[in-house]
Short mmCIF file of C-alpha atoms and ligand atoms in Angstrom, two decimals:
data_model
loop_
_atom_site.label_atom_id
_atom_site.label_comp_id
_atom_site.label_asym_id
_atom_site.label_seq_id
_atom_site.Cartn_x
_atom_site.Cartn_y
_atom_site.Cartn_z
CA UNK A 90 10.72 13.25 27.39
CA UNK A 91 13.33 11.71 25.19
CA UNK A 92 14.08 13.41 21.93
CA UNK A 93 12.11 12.42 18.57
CA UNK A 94 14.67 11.09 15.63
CA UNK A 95 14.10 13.10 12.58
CA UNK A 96 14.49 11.96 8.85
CA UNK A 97 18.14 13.15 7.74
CA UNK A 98 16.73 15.57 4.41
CA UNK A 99 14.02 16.36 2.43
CA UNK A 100 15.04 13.46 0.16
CA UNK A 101 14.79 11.04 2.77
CA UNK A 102 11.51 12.35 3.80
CA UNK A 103 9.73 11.81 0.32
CA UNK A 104 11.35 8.53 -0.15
CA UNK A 105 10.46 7.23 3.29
CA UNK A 106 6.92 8.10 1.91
CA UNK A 107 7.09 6.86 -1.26
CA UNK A 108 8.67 3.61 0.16
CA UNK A 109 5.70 3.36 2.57
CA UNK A 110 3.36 3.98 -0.36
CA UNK A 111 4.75 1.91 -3.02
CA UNK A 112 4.42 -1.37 -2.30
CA UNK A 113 2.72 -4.42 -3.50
CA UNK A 114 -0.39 -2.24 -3.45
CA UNK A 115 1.02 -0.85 -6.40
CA UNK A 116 2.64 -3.95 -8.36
CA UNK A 117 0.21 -6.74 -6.97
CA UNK A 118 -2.90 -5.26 -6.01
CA UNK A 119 -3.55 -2.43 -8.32
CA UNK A 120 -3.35 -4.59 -11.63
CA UNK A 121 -5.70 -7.18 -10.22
CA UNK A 122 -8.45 -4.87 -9.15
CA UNK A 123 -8.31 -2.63 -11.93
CA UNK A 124 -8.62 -6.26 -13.75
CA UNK A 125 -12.38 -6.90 -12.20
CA UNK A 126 -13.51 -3.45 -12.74
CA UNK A 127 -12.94 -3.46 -16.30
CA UNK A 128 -9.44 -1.57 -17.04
CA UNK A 129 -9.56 1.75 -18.37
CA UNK A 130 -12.45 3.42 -16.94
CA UNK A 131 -11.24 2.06 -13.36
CA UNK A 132 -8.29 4.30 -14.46
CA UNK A 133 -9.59 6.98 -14.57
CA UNK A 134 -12.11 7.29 -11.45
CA UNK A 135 -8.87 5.49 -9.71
CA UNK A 136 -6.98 8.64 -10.72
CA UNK A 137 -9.06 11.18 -10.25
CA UNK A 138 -10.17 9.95 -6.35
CA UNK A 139 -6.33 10.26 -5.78
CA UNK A 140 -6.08 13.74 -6.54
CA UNK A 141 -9.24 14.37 -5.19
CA UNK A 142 -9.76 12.50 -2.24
CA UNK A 143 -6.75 10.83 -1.81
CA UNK A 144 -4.05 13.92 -1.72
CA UNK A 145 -5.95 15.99 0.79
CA UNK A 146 -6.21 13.58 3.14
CA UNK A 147 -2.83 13.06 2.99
CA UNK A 148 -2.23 16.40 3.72
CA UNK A 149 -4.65 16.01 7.04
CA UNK A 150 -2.63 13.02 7.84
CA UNK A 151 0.59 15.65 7.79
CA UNK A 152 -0.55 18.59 9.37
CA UNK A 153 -1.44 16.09 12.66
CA UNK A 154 1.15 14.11 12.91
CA UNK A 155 3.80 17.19 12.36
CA UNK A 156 1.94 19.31 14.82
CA UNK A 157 1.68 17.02 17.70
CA UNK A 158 5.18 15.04 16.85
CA UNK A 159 3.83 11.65 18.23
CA UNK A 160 1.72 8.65 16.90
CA UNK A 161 -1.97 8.77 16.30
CA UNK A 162 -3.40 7.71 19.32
CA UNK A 163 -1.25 10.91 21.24
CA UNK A 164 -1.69 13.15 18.43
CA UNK A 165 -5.69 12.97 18.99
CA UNK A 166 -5.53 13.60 22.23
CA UNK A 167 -2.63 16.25 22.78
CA UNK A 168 -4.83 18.03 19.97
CA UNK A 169 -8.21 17.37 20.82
CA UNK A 170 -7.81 16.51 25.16
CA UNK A 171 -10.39 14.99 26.66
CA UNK A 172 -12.13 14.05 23.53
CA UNK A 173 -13.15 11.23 22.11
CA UNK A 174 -11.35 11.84 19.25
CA UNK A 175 -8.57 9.55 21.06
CA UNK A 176 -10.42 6.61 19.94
CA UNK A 177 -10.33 7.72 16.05
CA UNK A 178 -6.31 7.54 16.78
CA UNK A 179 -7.12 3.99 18.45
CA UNK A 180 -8.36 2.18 15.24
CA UNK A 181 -5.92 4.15 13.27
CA UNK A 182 -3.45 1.80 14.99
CA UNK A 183 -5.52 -1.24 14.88
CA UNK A 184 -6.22 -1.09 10.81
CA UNK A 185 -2.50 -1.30 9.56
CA UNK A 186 -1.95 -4.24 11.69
CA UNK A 187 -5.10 -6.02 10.07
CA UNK A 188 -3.33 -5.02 6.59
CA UNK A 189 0.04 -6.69 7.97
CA UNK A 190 -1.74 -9.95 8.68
CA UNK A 191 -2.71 -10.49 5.02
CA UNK A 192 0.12 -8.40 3.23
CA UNK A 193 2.75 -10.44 4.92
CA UNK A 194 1.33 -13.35 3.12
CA UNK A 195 1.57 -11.71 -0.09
CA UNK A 196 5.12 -10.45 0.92
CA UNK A 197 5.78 -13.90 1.20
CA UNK A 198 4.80 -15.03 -1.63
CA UNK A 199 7.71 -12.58 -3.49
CA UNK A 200 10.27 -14.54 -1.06
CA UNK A 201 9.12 -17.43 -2.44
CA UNK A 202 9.46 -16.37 -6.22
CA UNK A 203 12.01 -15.07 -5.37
CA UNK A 204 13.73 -18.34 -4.15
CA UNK A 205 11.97 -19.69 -7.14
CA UNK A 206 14.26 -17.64 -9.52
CA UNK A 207 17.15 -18.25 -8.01
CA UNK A 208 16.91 -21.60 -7.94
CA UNK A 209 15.69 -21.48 -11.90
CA UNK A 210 12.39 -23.07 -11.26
CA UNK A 211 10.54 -20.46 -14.05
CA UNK A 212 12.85 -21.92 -16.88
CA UNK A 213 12.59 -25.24 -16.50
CA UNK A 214 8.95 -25.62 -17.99
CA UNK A 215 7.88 -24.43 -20.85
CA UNK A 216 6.28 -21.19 -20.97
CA UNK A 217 2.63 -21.98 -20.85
CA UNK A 218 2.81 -23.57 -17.29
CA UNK A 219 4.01 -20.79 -15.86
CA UNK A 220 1.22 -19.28 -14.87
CA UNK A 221 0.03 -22.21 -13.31
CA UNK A 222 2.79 -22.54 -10.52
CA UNK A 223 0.84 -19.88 -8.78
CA UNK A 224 -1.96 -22.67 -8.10
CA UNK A 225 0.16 -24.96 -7.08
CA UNK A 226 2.03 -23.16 -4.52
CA UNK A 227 -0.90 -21.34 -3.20
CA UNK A 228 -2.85 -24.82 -2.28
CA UNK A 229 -0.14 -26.29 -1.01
CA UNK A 230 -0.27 -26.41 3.07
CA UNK A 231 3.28 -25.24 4.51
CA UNK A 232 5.03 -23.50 1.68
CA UNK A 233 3.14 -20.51 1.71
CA UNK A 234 3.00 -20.34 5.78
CA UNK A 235 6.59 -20.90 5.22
CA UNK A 236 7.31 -17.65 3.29
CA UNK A 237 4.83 -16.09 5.18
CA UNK A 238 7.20 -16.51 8.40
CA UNK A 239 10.34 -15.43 6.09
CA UNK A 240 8.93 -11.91 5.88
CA UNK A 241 7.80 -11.24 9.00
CA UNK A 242 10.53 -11.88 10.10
CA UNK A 243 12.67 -10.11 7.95
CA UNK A 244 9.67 -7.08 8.93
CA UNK A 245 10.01 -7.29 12.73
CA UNK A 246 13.79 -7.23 12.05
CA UNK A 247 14.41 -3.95 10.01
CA UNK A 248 11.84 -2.40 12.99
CA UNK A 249 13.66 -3.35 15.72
CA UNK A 250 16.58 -1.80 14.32
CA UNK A 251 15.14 1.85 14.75
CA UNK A 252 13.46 4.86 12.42
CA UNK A 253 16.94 6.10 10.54
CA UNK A 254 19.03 3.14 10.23
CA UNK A 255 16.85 0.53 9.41
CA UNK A 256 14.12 2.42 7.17
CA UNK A 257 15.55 5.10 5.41
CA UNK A 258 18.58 3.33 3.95
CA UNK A 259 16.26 0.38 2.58
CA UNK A 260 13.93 2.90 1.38
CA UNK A 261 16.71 5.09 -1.14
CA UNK A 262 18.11 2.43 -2.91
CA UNK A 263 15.33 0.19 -3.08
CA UNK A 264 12.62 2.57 -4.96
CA UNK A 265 14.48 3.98 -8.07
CA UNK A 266 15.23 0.52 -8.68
CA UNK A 267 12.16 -1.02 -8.54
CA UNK A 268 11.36 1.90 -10.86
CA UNK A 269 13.98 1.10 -13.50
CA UNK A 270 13.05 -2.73 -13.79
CA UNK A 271 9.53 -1.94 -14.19
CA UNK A 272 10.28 0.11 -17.11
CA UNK A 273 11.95 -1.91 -18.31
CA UNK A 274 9.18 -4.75 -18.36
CA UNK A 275 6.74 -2.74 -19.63
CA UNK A 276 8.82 -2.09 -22.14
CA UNK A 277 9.23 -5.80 -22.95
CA UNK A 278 5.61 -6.79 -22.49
CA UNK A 279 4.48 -4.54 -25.23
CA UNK A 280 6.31 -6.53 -27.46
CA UNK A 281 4.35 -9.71 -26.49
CA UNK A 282 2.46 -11.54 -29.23
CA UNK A 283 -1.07 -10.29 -28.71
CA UNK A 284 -0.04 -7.56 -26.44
CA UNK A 285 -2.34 -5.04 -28.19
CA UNK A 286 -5.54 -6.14 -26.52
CA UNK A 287 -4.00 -5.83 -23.59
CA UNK A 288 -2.97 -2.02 -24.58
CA UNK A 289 -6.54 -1.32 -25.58
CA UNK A 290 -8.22 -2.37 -22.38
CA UNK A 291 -5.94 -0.17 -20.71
CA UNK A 292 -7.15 3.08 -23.04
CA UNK A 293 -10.63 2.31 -24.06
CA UNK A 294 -12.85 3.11 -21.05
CA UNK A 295 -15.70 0.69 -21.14
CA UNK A 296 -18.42 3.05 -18.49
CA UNK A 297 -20.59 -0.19 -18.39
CA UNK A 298 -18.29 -1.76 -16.17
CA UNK A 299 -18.46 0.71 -13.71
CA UNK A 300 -20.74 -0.86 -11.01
CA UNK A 301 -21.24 0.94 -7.63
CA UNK A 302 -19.07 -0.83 -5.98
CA UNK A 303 -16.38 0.06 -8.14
CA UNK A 304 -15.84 3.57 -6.81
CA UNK A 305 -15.53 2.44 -3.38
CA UNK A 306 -12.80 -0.53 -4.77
CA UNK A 307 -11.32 2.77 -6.22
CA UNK A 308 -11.39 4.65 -3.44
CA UNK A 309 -10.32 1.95 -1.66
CA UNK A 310 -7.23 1.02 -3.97
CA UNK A 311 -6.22 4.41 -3.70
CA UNK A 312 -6.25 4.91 -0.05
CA UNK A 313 -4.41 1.77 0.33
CA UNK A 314 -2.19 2.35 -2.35
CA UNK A 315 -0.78 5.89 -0.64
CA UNK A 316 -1.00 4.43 2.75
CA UNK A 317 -3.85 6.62 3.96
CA UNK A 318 -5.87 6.37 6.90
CA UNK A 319 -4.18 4.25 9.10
CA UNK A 320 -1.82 6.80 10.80
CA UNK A 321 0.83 5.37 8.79
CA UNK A 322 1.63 9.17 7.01
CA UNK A 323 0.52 10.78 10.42
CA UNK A 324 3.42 8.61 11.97
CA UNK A 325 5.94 9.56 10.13
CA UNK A 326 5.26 12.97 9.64
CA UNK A 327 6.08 13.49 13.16
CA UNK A 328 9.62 12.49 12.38
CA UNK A 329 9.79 15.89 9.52
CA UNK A 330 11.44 18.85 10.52
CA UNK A 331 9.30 21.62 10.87
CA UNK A 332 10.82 23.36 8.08
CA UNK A 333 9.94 20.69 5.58
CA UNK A 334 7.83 22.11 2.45
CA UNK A 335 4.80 19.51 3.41
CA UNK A 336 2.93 20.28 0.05
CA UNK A 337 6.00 19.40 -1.83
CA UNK A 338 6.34 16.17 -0.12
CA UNK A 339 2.68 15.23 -0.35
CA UNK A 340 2.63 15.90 -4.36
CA UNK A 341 5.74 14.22 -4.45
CA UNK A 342 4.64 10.73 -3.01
CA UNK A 343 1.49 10.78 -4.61
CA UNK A 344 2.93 11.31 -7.86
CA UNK A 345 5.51 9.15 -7.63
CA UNK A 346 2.54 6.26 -6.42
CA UNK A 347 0.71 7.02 -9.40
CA UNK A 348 3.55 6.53 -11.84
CA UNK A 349 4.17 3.25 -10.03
CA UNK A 350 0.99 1.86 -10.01
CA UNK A 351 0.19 2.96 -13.56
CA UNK A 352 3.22 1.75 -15.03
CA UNK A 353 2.82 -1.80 -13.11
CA UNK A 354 -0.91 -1.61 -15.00
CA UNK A 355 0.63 -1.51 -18.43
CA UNK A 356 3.41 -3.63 -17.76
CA UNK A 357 1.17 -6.82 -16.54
CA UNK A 358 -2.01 -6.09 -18.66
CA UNK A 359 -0.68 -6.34 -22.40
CA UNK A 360 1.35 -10.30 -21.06
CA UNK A 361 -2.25 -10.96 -19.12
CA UNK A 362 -3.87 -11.12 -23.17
CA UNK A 363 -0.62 -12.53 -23.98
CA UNK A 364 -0.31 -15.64 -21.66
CA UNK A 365 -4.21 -16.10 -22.33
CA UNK A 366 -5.14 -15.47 -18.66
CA UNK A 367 -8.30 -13.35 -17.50
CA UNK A 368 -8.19 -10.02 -16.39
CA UNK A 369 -10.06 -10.54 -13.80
CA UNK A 370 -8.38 -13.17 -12.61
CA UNK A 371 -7.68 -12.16 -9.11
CA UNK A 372 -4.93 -11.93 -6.15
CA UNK A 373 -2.57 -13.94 -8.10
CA UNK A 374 -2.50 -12.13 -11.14
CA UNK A 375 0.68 -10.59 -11.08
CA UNK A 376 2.26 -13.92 -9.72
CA UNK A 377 1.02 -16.03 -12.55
CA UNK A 378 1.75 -13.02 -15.32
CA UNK A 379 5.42 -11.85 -14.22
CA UNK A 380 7.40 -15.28 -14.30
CA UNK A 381 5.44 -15.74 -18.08
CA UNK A 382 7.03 -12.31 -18.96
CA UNK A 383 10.64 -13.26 -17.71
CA UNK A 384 10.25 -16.93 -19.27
CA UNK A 385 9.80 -15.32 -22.36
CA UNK A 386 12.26 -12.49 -22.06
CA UNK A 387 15.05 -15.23 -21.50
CA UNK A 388 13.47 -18.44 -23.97
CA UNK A 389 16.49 -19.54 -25.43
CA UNK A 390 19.04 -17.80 -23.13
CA UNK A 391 17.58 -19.21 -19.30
CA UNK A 392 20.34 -17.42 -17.36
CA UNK A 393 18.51 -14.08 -18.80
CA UNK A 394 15.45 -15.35 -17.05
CA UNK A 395 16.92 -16.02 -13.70
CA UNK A 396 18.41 -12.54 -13.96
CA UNK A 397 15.65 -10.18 -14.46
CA UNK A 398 13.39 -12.41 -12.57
CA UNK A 399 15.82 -12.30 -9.21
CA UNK A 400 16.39 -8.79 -9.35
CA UNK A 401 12.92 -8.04 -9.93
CA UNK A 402 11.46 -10.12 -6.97
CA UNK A 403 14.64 -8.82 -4.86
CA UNK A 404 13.32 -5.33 -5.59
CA UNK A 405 9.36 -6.09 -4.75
CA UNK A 406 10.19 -7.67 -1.68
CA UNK A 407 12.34 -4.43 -0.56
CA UNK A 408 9.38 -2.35 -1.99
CA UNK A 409 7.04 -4.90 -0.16
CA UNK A 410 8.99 -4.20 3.46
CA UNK A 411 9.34 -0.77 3.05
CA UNK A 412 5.65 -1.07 2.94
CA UNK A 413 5.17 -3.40 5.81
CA UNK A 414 7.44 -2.09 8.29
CA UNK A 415 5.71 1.33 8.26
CA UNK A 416 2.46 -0.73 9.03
CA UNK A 417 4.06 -2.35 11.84
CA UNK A 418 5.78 1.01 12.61
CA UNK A 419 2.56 2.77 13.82
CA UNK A 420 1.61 0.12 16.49
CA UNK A 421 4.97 0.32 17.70
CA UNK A 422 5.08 3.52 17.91
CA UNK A 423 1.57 3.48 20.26
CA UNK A 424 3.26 0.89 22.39
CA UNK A 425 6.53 2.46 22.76
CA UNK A 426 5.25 6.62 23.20
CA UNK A 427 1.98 5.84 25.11
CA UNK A 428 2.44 2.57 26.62
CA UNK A 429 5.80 2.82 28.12
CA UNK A 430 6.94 -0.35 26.37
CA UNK A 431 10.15 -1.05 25.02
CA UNK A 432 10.68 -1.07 21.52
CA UNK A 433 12.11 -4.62 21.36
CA UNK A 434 8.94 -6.46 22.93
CA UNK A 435 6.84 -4.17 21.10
CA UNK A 436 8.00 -5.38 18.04
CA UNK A 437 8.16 -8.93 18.84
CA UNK A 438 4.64 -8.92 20.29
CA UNK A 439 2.80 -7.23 17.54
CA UNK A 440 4.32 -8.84 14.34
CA UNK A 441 3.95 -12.35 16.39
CA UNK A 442 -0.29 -11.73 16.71
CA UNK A 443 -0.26 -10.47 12.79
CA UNK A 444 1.94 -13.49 11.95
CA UNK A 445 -0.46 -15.34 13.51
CA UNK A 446 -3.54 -14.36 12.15
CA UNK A 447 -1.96 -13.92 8.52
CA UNK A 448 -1.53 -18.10 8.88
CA UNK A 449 -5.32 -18.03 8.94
CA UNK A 450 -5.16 -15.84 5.42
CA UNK A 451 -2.55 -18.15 4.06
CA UNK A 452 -4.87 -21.01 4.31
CA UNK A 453 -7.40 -19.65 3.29
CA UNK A 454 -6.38 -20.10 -0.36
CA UNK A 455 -6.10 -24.16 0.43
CA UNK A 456 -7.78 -26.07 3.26
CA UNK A 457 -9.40 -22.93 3.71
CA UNK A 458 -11.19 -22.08 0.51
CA UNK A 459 -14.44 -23.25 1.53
CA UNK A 460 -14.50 -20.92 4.94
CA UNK A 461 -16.35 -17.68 4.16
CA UNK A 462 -17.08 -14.60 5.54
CA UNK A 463 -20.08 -12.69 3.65
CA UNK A 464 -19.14 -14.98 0.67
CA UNK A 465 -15.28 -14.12 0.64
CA UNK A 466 -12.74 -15.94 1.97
CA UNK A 467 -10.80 -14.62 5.28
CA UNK A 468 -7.91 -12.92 2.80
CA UNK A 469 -10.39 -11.55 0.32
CA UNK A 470 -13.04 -10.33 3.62
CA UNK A 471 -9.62 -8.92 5.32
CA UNK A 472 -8.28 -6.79 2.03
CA UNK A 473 -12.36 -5.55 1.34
CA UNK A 474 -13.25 -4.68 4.81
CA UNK A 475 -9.40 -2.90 5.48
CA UNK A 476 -9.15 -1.00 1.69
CA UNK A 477 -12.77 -0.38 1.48
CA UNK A 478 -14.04 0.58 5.05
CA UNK A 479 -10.93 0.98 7.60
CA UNK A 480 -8.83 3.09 5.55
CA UNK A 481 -11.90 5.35 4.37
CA UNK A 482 -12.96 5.50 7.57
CA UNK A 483 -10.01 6.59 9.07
CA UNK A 484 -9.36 9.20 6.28
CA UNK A 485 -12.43 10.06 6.40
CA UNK A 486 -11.96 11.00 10.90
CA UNK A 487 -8.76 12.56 10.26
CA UNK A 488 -9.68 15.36 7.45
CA UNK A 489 -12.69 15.76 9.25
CA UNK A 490 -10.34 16.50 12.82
CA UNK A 491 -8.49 18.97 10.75
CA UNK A 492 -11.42 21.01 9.05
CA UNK A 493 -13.75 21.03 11.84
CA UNK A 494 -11.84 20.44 15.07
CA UNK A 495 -8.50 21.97 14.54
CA UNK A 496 -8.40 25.99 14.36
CA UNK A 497 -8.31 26.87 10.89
CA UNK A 498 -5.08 29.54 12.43
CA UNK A 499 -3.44 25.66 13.82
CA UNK A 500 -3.99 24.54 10.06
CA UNK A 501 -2.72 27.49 8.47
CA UNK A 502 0.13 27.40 10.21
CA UNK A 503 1.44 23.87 10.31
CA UNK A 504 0.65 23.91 6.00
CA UNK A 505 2.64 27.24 5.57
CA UNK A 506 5.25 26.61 8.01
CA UNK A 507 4.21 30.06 9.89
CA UNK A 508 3.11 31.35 6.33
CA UNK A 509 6.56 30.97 5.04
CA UNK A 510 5.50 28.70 2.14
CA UNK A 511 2.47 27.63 0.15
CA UNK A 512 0.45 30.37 1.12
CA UNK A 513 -1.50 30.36 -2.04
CA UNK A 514 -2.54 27.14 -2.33
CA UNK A 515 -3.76 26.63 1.57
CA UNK A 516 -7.23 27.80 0.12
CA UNK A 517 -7.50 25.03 -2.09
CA UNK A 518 -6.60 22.20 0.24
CA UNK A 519 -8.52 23.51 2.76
CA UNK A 520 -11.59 23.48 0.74
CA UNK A 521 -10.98 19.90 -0.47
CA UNK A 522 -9.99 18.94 3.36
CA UNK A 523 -13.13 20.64 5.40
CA UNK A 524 -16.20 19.97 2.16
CA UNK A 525 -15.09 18.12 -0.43
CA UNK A 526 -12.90 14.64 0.90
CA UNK A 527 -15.37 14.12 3.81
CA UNK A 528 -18.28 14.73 1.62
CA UNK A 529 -16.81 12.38 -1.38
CA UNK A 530 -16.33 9.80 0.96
CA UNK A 531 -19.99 9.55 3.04
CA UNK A 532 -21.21 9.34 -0.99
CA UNK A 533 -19.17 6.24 -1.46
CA UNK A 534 -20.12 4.96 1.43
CA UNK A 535 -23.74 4.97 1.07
CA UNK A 536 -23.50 4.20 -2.80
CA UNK A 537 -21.46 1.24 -1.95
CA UNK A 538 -24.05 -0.30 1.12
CA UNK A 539 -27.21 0.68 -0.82
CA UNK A 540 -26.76 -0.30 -4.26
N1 LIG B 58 0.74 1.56 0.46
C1 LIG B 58 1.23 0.26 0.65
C2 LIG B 58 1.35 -0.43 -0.69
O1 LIG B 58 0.98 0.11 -1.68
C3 LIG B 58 0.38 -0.53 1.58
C4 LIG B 58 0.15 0.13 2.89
C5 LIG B 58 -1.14 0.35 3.34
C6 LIG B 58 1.21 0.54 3.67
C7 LIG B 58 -1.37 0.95 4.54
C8 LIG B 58 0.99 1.14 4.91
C9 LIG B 58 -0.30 1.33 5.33
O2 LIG B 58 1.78 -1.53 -0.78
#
């Protein structure tokens, strides 16, 4: 058996995490789903399932994937043998690569902003048609396919070059950042004319808006958003060192995710009132609010614009791959450790069938529109059925394999490192793992396919 890399530090560890976890889940898809549920009061149920729900089951996630040091599909069964817990493993591996088809799309769509400040597209209009270059690149027929190629390529690239070189050195200069130039938005945007409104949605909970199906888009946003439930944190815990403080790094992503996601909320919202769009606008939200904000920033002074806006799409798109190639990561991973393939054709194969199937998302913003599935189109039924069923599901198998299959001794003792740390609060996750997760999830379920 060949020897398993390891992540160089504890450092590296939490901001392999975090890079998995903060993504365009946090930037792009929070703001716009938080948009249709009505703001503030999607804030706080959004918050409160991540501590709640969220955080244990990243724990779960851990505790497997450190204990039986291989991917999902290996870790059910070395734990579990002759189970069928293998399968749970099995669409552990399938769900991120259903994510990939359609995030790649979005991930293209920062290449092609990207491109798009560079080449000082965003200044050359005046502000209020901004927003509407979104529309026009979206319905056009090869562009976005285009892009879409660009990154998974760029994806399948940093994977083929292996777990240390290629992710962790994106991953620590990428994320603080990211971090920086978000502040440093937000900070602009509250200055907008009309920004206000913008603040007040985002602090006056409106309960009314809360529909049923908004806890499971919560629950849904926040599994996504920490990369939960797709063997994704299982994966890579079984690169940490056994002596890695796995509370520390679980409070440490989620935290961090939070901030993120939060601070990408009140950055957008306030220039969403601003630039006159609706909240509720939908998957391009972001991409029709951000160029508005760096127009703006830079009216007057267009080299300003190009700037901020360049750096800030250069630092989404390395947020964005960090985020992809741990997707992509699992399946090779399965492939590699139970198949007995090589890592190179792997690779190749698997980002070439998400590539493929992400075309079909692509279009289905233009020639596409009128195809639906359950009255969505393929991206929209792809992003509901992986956020708000896959993901839960799979969060949902894995706590449960910890608090009812594993020994609670096994537990103990992967969460303490042999009772050396965080003996005092293994009570507490344990309760939330074993009763309260899987319980708060069945709820959602059945609220969300009843009501
Ligand atoms: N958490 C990532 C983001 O916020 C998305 C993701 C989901 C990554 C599932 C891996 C697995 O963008």
């Amino acid at each position: 058996m060949k020897k398993r890399e390891h992540f160089g530090s504890r450092f590296a560890v939490i901001m392999a995490m975090a890079g998995s976890a903060v993504g365009l889940g946090n930037i792009w898809r929070f703001p716009y789903i938080m948009g249709q549920y009505g703001g503030a009061a999607f804030i706080l149920v959004y918050t409160a399932a991540s501590i709640i729900l969220a955080l244990p089951i990243f724990y779960a996630e851990s505790i497997i994937g450190r204990r039986a040091r291989t991917d999902t599909f290996g870790a059910m069964s070395k734990l579990a043998p002759g189970t069928a817990w293998r399968w749970a493993g099995l669409l552990t591996i399938l769900s991120p690569l259903l994510i990939l088809c359609y995030y790649s799309v979005v991930g293209g769509w920062s290449v092609e902003y990207l491109f798009k400040s560079l080449s000082f597209s965003f200044t050359e209009v005046p502000v209020e048609e901004v927003p509407h270059f979104f529309k026009r690149f979206i319905s056009s027929p090869w562009q976005p396919i285009f892009v879409h190629t660009v990154f998974m390529a760029l994806v399948a690239g940093i994977v083929l070059s292996g777990v240390k070189d290629g992710i962790e050195r994106f991953s620590k200069v990428a994320m603080p950042a990211l971090f920086l130039l978000i502040l440093v938005i937000l900070g602009y945007s509250l200055t907008l004319p009309g920004a206000f409104k913008g603040v007040e949605y985002l602090i006056k909970p409106d309960f009314s808006r809360l529909t049923a199906d908004a806890y499971a888009a919560a629950l849904g946003q926040a599994f996504f958003s920490l990369s939960l439930g797709v063997g994704t944190v299982l994966t890579y815990s079984s690169y940490i060192k056994k002596d890695e403080d796995l509370f520390v790094s679980g409070v440490g992503t989620a935290v961090s995710d939070l901030a993120f996601a939060l601070i990408a909320g009140f950055a957008v919202m306030p220039a969403v009132f601003a630039a006159g769009l609706q909240p509720g606008g939908g998957p391009g939200l972001v991409f029709e609010t951000l160029p508005y904000i760096f127009n703006k920033m830079g009216e007057g002074l267009p080299i300003l614009t190009t700037l901020t806006s360049s750096i800030f799409f250069v630092a989404i798109l390395a947020a964005a791959l960090t985020s992809a190639i741990s997707m992509l990561e699992v399946g090779v991973a399965f492939l590699t450790d139970e198949r007995g393939m090589n890592r190179r054709s792997a690779t190749l194969l698997l980002a070439f069938l998400c590539w493929a199937v992400g075309i079909l998302c692509s279009l289905s913003f233009g020639s596409l529109r009128g195809m639906t599935l359950l009255g969505l189109t393929f991206f929209d039924f792809l992003d509901h059925l992986c956020s708000d069923w896959l993901l839960p599901l799979g969060g949902f198998l894995f706590t449960v394999f910890v608090g009812w299959q594993m020994s609670k001794d096994d537990v103990r003792d992967e969460f303490t490192n042999g009772g050396t740390k965080n003996v005092r609060v293994f009570g507490v996750v344990y309760f939330l793992m074993r009763y309260l997760a899987p319980v708060g999830i069945v709820v959602i379920f059945l609220t969300n396919l009843f009501l």
